Amino acid sequence: MNKPIFFKKYFWYFILIGSLFIVCNSTWLQSIYIFNSYAKTFVQLTIIGYAILYFYNLIENQVFAPTVSKSLRLINSAVLIYYSGSLFIFMCSNVYYENAQVYDIFWIFNALLNILFQLLILIGLWKVFFKKKIL
């Protein structure tokens, strides 16, 4: 699949700078004894960005069989649903920690999103590996 030139050229720089940000966050910005919401938010935004880029590449470069392409879209949708939904939980998790009832509700929501995420991936993989063979 063709990636935009920007991502081809700067991918390893982005990984290096992102890793340094995560280490700096754990060292100076947020204590290691609380939830690292800045680093988690950064990682989730990165995953969401690459999932959107993958959708674009999947649509522009149709190199897979239709069944595989549908499964890849389903799996990528699972990634987008889970990480987009849980982004807000992780962004503000230190604020929610003060109110136990709100905190519990958000983590139950995260667990439900995770179940949906796992089911969509299972269905996507099932369709590829256990499809009926046409005789």
mmCIF file with all atom_site columns, C-alpha atoms in Angstrom:
data_model
loop_
_atom_site.group_PDB
_atom_site.id
_atom_site.type_symbol
_atom_site.label_atom_id
_atom_site.label_alt_id
_atom_site.label_comp_id
_atom_site.label_asym_id
_atom_site.label_entity_id
_atom_site.label_seq_id
_atom_site.pdbx_PDB_ins_code
_atom_site.Cartn_x
_atom_site.Cartn_y
_atom_site.Cartn_z
_atom_site.occupancy
_atom_site.B_iso_or_equiv
_atom_site.pdbx_formal_charge
_atom_site.auth_seq_id
_atom_site.auth_comp_id
_atom_site.auth_asym_id
_atom_site.auth_atom_id
_atom_site.pdbx_PDB_model_num
ATOM 1   C CA . MET A 1 1   ? 0.000   0.000   0.000  1.00 0.00 ? 1   MET A CA 1
ATOM 2   C CA . ASN A 1 2   ? 1.205   3.462   -0.782 1.00 0.00 ? 2   ASN A CA 1
ATOM 3   C CA . LYS A 1 3   ? 1.681   5.687   2.213  1.00 0.00 ? 3   LYS A CA 1
ATOM 4   C CA . PRO A 1 4   ? 1.698   9.451   1.899  1.00 0.00 ? 4   PRO A CA 1
ATOM 5   C CA . ILE A 1 5   ? 5.237   10.786  1.536  1.00 0.00 ? 5   ILE A CA 1
ATOM 6   C CA . PHE A 1 6   ? 5.061   12.547  4.907  1.00 0.00 ? 6   PHE A CA 1
ATOM 7   C CA . PHE A 1 7   ? 4.567   9.255   6.754  1.00 0.00 ? 7   PHE A CA 1
ATOM 8   C CA . LYS A 1 8   ? 7.236   7.449   4.768  1.00 0.00 ? 8   LYS A CA 1
ATOM 9   C CA . LYS A 1 9   ? 9.792   10.163  5.388  1.00 0.00 ? 9   LYS A CA 1
ATOM 10  C CA . TYR A 1 10  ? 9.131   11.000  9.040  1.00 0.00 ? 10  TYR A CA 1
ATOM 11  C CA . PHE A 1 11  ? 7.835   7.744   10.535 1.00 0.00 ? 11  PHE A CA 1
ATOM 12  C CA . TRP A 1 12  ? 10.959  6.858   12.551 1.00 0.00 ? 12  TRP A CA 1
ATOM 13  C CA . TYR A 1 13  ? 11.388  10.460  13.696 1.00 0.00 ? 13  TYR A CA 1
ATOM 14  C CA . PHE A 1 14  ? 7.811   10.412  14.927 1.00 0.00 ? 14  PHE A CA 1
ATOM 15  C CA . ILE A 1 15  ? 8.390   7.132   16.797 1.00 0.00 ? 15  ILE A CA 1
ATOM 16  C CA . LEU A 1 16  ? 11.571  8.498   18.392 1.00 0.00 ? 16  LEU A CA 1
ATOM 17  C CA . ILE A 1 17  ? 10.038  11.846  19.421 1.00 0.00 ? 17  ILE A CA 1
ATOM 18  C CA . GLY A 1 18  ? 6.880   10.098  20.664 1.00 0.00 ? 18  GLY A CA 1
ATOM 19  C CA . SER A 1 19  ? 8.939   7.684   22.746 1.00 0.00 ? 19  SER A CA 1
ATOM 20  C CA . LEU A 1 20  ? 10.955  10.558  24.199 1.00 0.00 ? 20  LEU A CA 1
ATOM 21  C CA . PHE A 1 21  ? 7.723   12.382  25.051 1.00 0.00 ? 21  PHE A CA 1
ATOM 22  C CA . ILE A 1 22  ? 6.396   9.322   26.882 1.00 0.00 ? 22  ILE A CA 1
ATOM 23  C CA . VAL A 1 23  ? 9.634   8.945   28.870 1.00 0.00 ? 23  VAL A CA 1
ATOM 24  C CA . CYS A 1 24  ? 9.713   12.681  29.679 1.00 0.00 ? 24  CYS A CA 1
ATOM 25  C CA . ASN A 1 25  ? 6.076   12.551  30.720 1.00 0.00 ? 25  ASN A CA 1
ATOM 26  C CA . SER A 1 26  ? 6.774   9.735   33.154 1.00 0.00 ? 26  SER A CA 1
ATOM 27  C CA . THR A 1 27  ? 9.908   11.441  34.450 1.00 0.00 ? 27  THR A CA 1
ATOM 28  C CA . TRP A 1 28  ? 8.940   15.108  34.785 1.00 0.00 ? 28  TRP A CA 1
ATOM 29  C CA . LEU A 1 29  ? 5.338   15.897  33.820 1.00 0.00 ? 29  LEU A CA 1
ATOM 30  C CA . GLN A 1 30  ? 3.307   13.291  35.690 1.00 0.00 ? 30  GLN A CA 1
ATOM 31  C CA . SER A 1 31  ? 4.260   11.162  38.645 1.00 0.00 ? 31  SER A CA 1
ATOM 32  C CA . ILE A 1 32  ? 4.761   7.462   38.077 1.00 0.00 ? 32  ILE A CA 1
ATOM 33  C CA . TYR A 1 33  ? 2.299   6.870   40.932 1.00 0.00 ? 33  TYR A CA 1
ATOM 34  C CA . ILE A 1 34  ? -0.688  8.296   39.048 1.00 0.00 ? 34  ILE A CA 1
ATOM 35  C CA . PHE A 1 35  ? -2.226  7.361   35.732 1.00 0.00 ? 35  PHE A CA 1
ATOM 36  C CA . ASN A 1 36  ? -0.131  8.797   32.873 1.00 0.00 ? 36  ASN A CA 1
ATOM 37  C CA . SER A 1 37  ? -3.032  10.378  31.037 1.00 0.00 ? 37  SER A CA 1
ATOM 38  C CA . TYR A 1 38  ? -0.868  12.557  28.743 1.00 0.00 ? 38  TYR A CA 1
ATOM 39  C CA . ALA A 1 39  ? 1.144   9.627   27.430 1.00 0.00 ? 39  ALA A CA 1
ATOM 40  C CA . LYS A 1 40  ? -1.927  7.419   27.083 1.00 0.00 ? 40  LYS A CA 1
ATOM 41  C CA . THR A 1 41  ? -3.782  10.174  25.218 1.00 0.00 ? 41  THR A CA 1
ATOM 42  C CA . PHE A 1 42  ? -0.816  10.690  22.875 1.00 0.00 ? 42  PHE A CA 1
ATOM 43  C CA . VAL A 1 43  ? -0.598  6.958   22.108 1.00 0.00 ? 43  VAL A CA 1
ATOM 44  C CA . GLN A 1 44  ? -4.338  6.689   21.512 1.00 0.00 ? 44  GLN A CA 1
ATOM 45  C CA . LEU A 1 45  ? -4.364  9.699   19.178 1.00 0.00 ? 45  LEU A CA 1
ATOM 46  C CA . THR A 1 46  ? -1.460  8.136   17.284 1.00 0.00 ? 46  THR A CA 1
ATOM 47  C CA . ILE A 1 47  ? -3.313  4.824   16.900 1.00 0.00 ? 47  ILE A CA 1
ATOM 48  C CA . ILE A 1 48  ? -6.491  6.618   15.784 1.00 0.00 ? 48  ILE A CA 1
ATOM 49  C CA . GLY A 1 49  ? -4.479  8.620   13.240 1.00 0.00 ? 49  GLY A CA 1
ATOM 50  C CA . TYR A 1 50  ? -2.865  5.525   11.788 1.00 0.00 ? 50  TYR A CA 1
ATOM 51  C CA . ALA A 1 51  ? -6.209  3.689   11.699 1.00 0.00 ? 51  ALA A CA 1
ATOM 52  C CA . ILE A 1 52  ? -7.702  6.552   9.683  1.00 0.00 ? 52  ILE A CA 1
ATOM 53  C CA . LEU A 1 53  ? -4.677  6.473   7.384  1.00 0.00 ? 53  LEU A CA 1
ATOM 54  C CA . TYR A 1 54  ? -5.121  2.707   7.003  1.00 0.00 ? 54  TYR A CA 1
ATOM 55  C CA . PHE A 1 55  ? -8.787  3.201   6.035  1.00 0.00 ? 55  PHE A CA 1
ATOM 56  C CA . TYR A 1 56  ? -7.685  5.684   3.401  1.00 0.00 ? 56  TYR A CA 1
ATOM 57  C CA . ASN A 1 57  ? -5.044  3.293   2.043  1.00 0.00 ? 57  ASN A CA 1
ATOM 58  C CA . LEU A 1 58  ? -7.474  0.378   2.089  1.00 0.00 ? 58  LEU A CA 1
ATOM 59  C CA . ILE A 1 59  ? -9.972  2.316   -0.009 1.00 0.00 ? 59  ILE A CA 1
ATOM 60  C CA . GLU A 1 60  ? -7.415  3.829   -2.408 1.00 0.00 ? 60  GLU A CA 1
ATOM 61  C CA . ASN A 1 61  ? -5.387  0.638   -2.991 1.00 0.00 ? 61  ASN A CA 1
ATOM 62  C CA . GLN A 1 62  ? -7.671  -2.326  -3.273 1.00 0.00 ? 62  GLN A CA 1
ATOM 63  C CA . VAL A 1 63  ? -5.084  -5.094  -3.373 1.00 0.00 ? 63  VAL A CA 1
ATOM 64  C CA . PHE A 1 64  ? -6.943  -7.618  -1.223 1.00 0.00 ? 64  PHE A CA 1
ATOM 65  C CA . ALA A 1 65  ? -9.749  -10.003 -2.105 1.00 0.00 ? 65  ALA A CA 1
ATOM 66  C CA . PRO A 1 66  ? -13.219 -8.628  -1.252 1.00 0.00 ? 66  PRO A CA 1
ATOM 67  C CA . THR A 1 67  ? -13.647 -10.991 1.722  1.00 0.00 ? 67  THR A CA 1
ATOM 68  C CA . VAL A 1 68  ? -10.283 -10.049 3.187  1.00 0.00 ? 68  VAL A CA 1
ATOM 69  C CA . SER A 1 69  ? -10.926 -6.374  2.526  1.00 0.00 ? 69  SER A CA 1
ATOM 70  C CA . LYS A 1 70  ? -14.256 -6.539  4.399  1.00 0.00 ? 70  LYS A CA 1
ATOM 71  C CA . SER A 1 71  ? -12.565 -8.240  7.324  1.00 0.00 ? 71  SER A CA 1
ATOM 72  C CA . LEU A 1 72  ? -9.771  -5.665  7.398  1.00 0.00 ? 72  LEU A CA 1
ATOM 73  C CA . ARG A 1 73  ? -12.345 -2.863  7.415  1.00 0.00 ? 73  ARG A CA 1
ATOM 74  C CA . LEU A 1 74  ? -14.180 -4.569  10.262 1.00 0.00 ? 74  LEU A CA 1
ATOM 75  C CA . ILE A 1 75  ? -10.990 -4.970  12.301 1.00 0.00 ? 75  ILE A CA 1
ATOM 76  C CA . ASN A 1 76  ? -9.951  -1.388  11.585 1.00 0.00 ? 76  ASN A CA 1
ATOM 77  C CA . SER A 1 77  ? -13.427 -0.232  12.609 1.00 0.00 ? 77  SER A CA 1
ATOM 78  C CA . ALA A 1 78  ? -12.992 -2.107  15.879 1.00 0.00 ? 78  ALA A CA 1
ATOM 79  C CA . VAL A 1 79  ? -9.729  -0.241  16.483 1.00 0.00 ? 79  VAL A CA 1
ATOM 80  C CA . LEU A 1 80  ? -11.370 3.109   15.741 1.00 0.00 ? 80  LEU A CA 1
ATOM 81  C CA . ILE A 1 81  ? -14.416 2.421   17.918 1.00 0.00 ? 81  ILE A CA 1
ATOM 82  C CA . TYR A 1 82  ? -12.433 1.235   20.929 1.00 0.00 ? 82  TYR A CA 1
ATOM 83  C CA . TYR A 1 83  ? -9.662  3.811   20.860 1.00 0.00 ? 83  TYR A CA 1
ATOM 84  C CA . SER A 1 84  ? -11.972 6.725   20.050 1.00 0.00 ? 84  SER A CA 1
ATOM 85  C CA . GLY A 1 85  ? -14.364 5.786   22.826 1.00 0.00 ? 85  GLY A CA 1
ATOM 86  C CA . SER A 1 86  ? -11.739 5.119   25.457 1.00 0.00 ? 86  SER A CA 1
ATOM 87  C CA . LEU A 1 87  ? -9.710  8.195   24.522 1.00 0.00 ? 87  LEU A CA 1
ATOM 88  C CA . PHE A 1 88  ? -11.898 10.424  26.671 1.00 0.00 ? 88  PHE A CA 1
ATOM 89  C CA . ILE A 1 89  ? -11.717 8.041   29.604 1.00 0.00 ? 89  ILE A CA 1
ATOM 90  C CA . PHE A 1 90  ? -7.932  8.028   29.552 1.00 0.00 ? 90  PHE A CA 1
ATOM 91  C CA . MET A 1 91  ? -7.651  11.762  28.847 1.00 0.00 ? 91  MET A CA 1
ATOM 92  C CA . CYS A 1 92  ? -9.452  12.705  32.026 1.00 0.00 ? 92  CYS A CA 1
ATOM 93  C CA . SER A 1 93  ? -8.871  9.659   34.201 1.00 0.00 ? 93  SER A CA 1
ATOM 94  C CA . ASN A 1 94  ? -7.048  11.615  36.925 1.00 0.00 ? 94  ASN A CA 1
ATOM 95  C CA . VAL A 1 95  ? -9.986  14.024  37.189 1.00 0.00 ? 95  VAL A CA 1
ATOM 96  C CA . TYR A 1 96  ? -12.545 11.208  37.369 1.00 0.00 ? 96  TYR A CA 1
ATOM 97  C CA . TYR A 1 97  ? -10.524 9.501   40.073 1.00 0.00 ? 97  TYR A CA 1
ATOM 98  C CA . GLU A 1 98  ? -11.868 12.012  42.611 1.00 0.00 ? 98  GLU A CA 1
ATOM 99  C CA . ASN A 1 99  ? -15.477 10.845  42.082 1.00 0.00 ? 99  ASN A CA 1
ATOM 100 C CA . ALA A 1 100 ? -15.672 7.073   42.516 1.00 0.00 ? 100 ALA A CA 1
ATOM 101 C CA . GLN A 1 101 ? -19.153 6.706   40.987 1.00 0.00 ? 101 GLN A CA 1
ATOM 102 C CA . VAL A 1 102 ? -18.235 8.508   37.784 1.00 0.00 ? 102 VAL A CA 1
ATOM 103 C CA . TYR A 1 103 ? -14.896 6.707   37.705 1.00 0.00 ? 103 TYR A CA 1
ATOM 104 C CA . ASP A 1 104 ? -16.598 3.292   37.910 1.00 0.00 ? 104 ASP A CA 1
ATOM 105 C CA . ILE A 1 105 ? -19.144 4.165   35.210 1.00 0.00 ? 105 ILE A CA 1
ATOM 106 C CA . PHE A 1 106 ? -16.416 5.215   32.788 1.00 0.00 ? 106 PHE A CA 1
ATOM 107 C CA . TRP A 1 107 ? -14.387 2.059   33.398 1.00 0.00 ? 107 TRP A CA 1
ATOM 108 C CA . ILE A 1 108 ? -17.502 -0.090  32.899 1.00 0.00 ? 108 ILE A CA 1
ATOM 109 C CA . PHE A 1 109 ? -18.017 1.758   29.601 1.00 0.00 ? 109 PHE A CA 1
ATOM 110 C CA . ASN A 1 110 ? -14.382 1.025   28.727 1.00 0.00 ? 110 ASN A CA 1
ATOM 111 C CA . ALA A 1 111 ? -14.908 -2.672  29.507 1.00 0.00 ? 111 ALA A CA 1
ATOM 112 C CA . LEU A 1 112 ? -17.971 -2.750  27.232 1.00 0.00 ? 112 LEU A CA 1
ATOM 113 C CA . LEU A 1 113 ? -15.989 -1.064  24.462 1.00 0.00 ? 113 LEU A CA 1
ATOM 114 C CA . ASN A 1 114 ? -13.242 -3.634  24.938 1.00 0.00 ? 114 ASN A CA 1
ATOM 115 C CA . ILE A 1 115 ? -15.751 -6.495  24.616 1.00 0.00 ? 115 ILE A CA 1
ATOM 116 C CA . LEU A 1 116 ? -17.101 -4.931  21.407 1.00 0.00 ? 116 LEU A CA 1
ATOM 117 C CA . PHE A 1 117 ? -13.509 -4.471  20.170 1.00 0.00 ? 117 PHE A CA 1
ATOM 118 C CA . GLN A 1 118 ? -12.676 -8.147  20.803 1.00 0.00 ? 118 GLN A CA 1
ATOM 119 C CA . LEU A 1 119 ? -15.908 -9.369  19.187 1.00 0.00 ? 119 LEU A CA 1
ATOM 120 C CA . LEU A 1 120 ? -15.406 -7.311  16.033 1.00 0.00 ? 120 LEU A CA 1
ATOM 121 C CA . ILE A 1 121 ? -11.850 -8.580  15.680 1.00 0.00 ? 121 ILE A CA 1
ATOM 122 C CA . LEU A 1 122 ? -13.029 -12.152 16.249 1.00 0.00 ? 122 LEU A CA 1
ATOM 123 C CA . ILE A 1 123 ? -15.716 -11.786 13.574 1.00 0.00 ? 123 ILE A CA 1
ATOM 124 C CA . GLY A 1 124 ? -13.225 -10.216 11.152 1.00 0.00 ? 124 GLY A CA 1
ATOM 125 C CA . LEU A 1 125 ? -10.703 -13.000 11.649 1.00 0.00 ? 125 LEU A CA 1
ATOM 126 C CA . TRP A 1 126 ? -13.394 -15.673 11.580 1.00 0.00 ? 126 TRP A CA 1
ATOM 127 C CA . LYS A 1 127 ? -14.598 -14.493 8.159  1.00 0.00 ? 127 LYS A CA 1
ATOM 128 C CA . VAL A 1 128 ? -11.087 -14.771 6.734  1.00 0.00 ? 128 VAL A CA 1
ATOM 129 C CA . PHE A 1 129 ? -9.900  -18.039 8.252  1.00 0.00 ? 129 PHE A CA 1
ATOM 130 C CA . PHE A 1 130 ? -13.140 -20.024 8.524  1.00 0.00 ? 130 PHE A CA 1
ATOM 131 C CA . LYS A 1 131 ? -15.025 -18.925 5.439  1.00 0.00 ? 131 LYS A CA 1
ATOM 132 C CA . LYS A 1 132 ? -17.000 -21.512 3.508  1.00 0.00 ? 132 LYS A CA 1
ATOM 133 C CA . LYS A 1 133 ? -15.206 -22.754 0.462  1.00 0.00 ? 133 LYS A CA 1
ATOM 134 C CA . ILE A 1 134 ? -17.211 -22.658 -2.754 1.00 0.00 ? 134 ILE A CA 1
ATOM 135 C CA . LEU A 1 135 ? -16.963 -25.938 -4.627 1.00 0.00 ? 135 LEU A CA 1
#
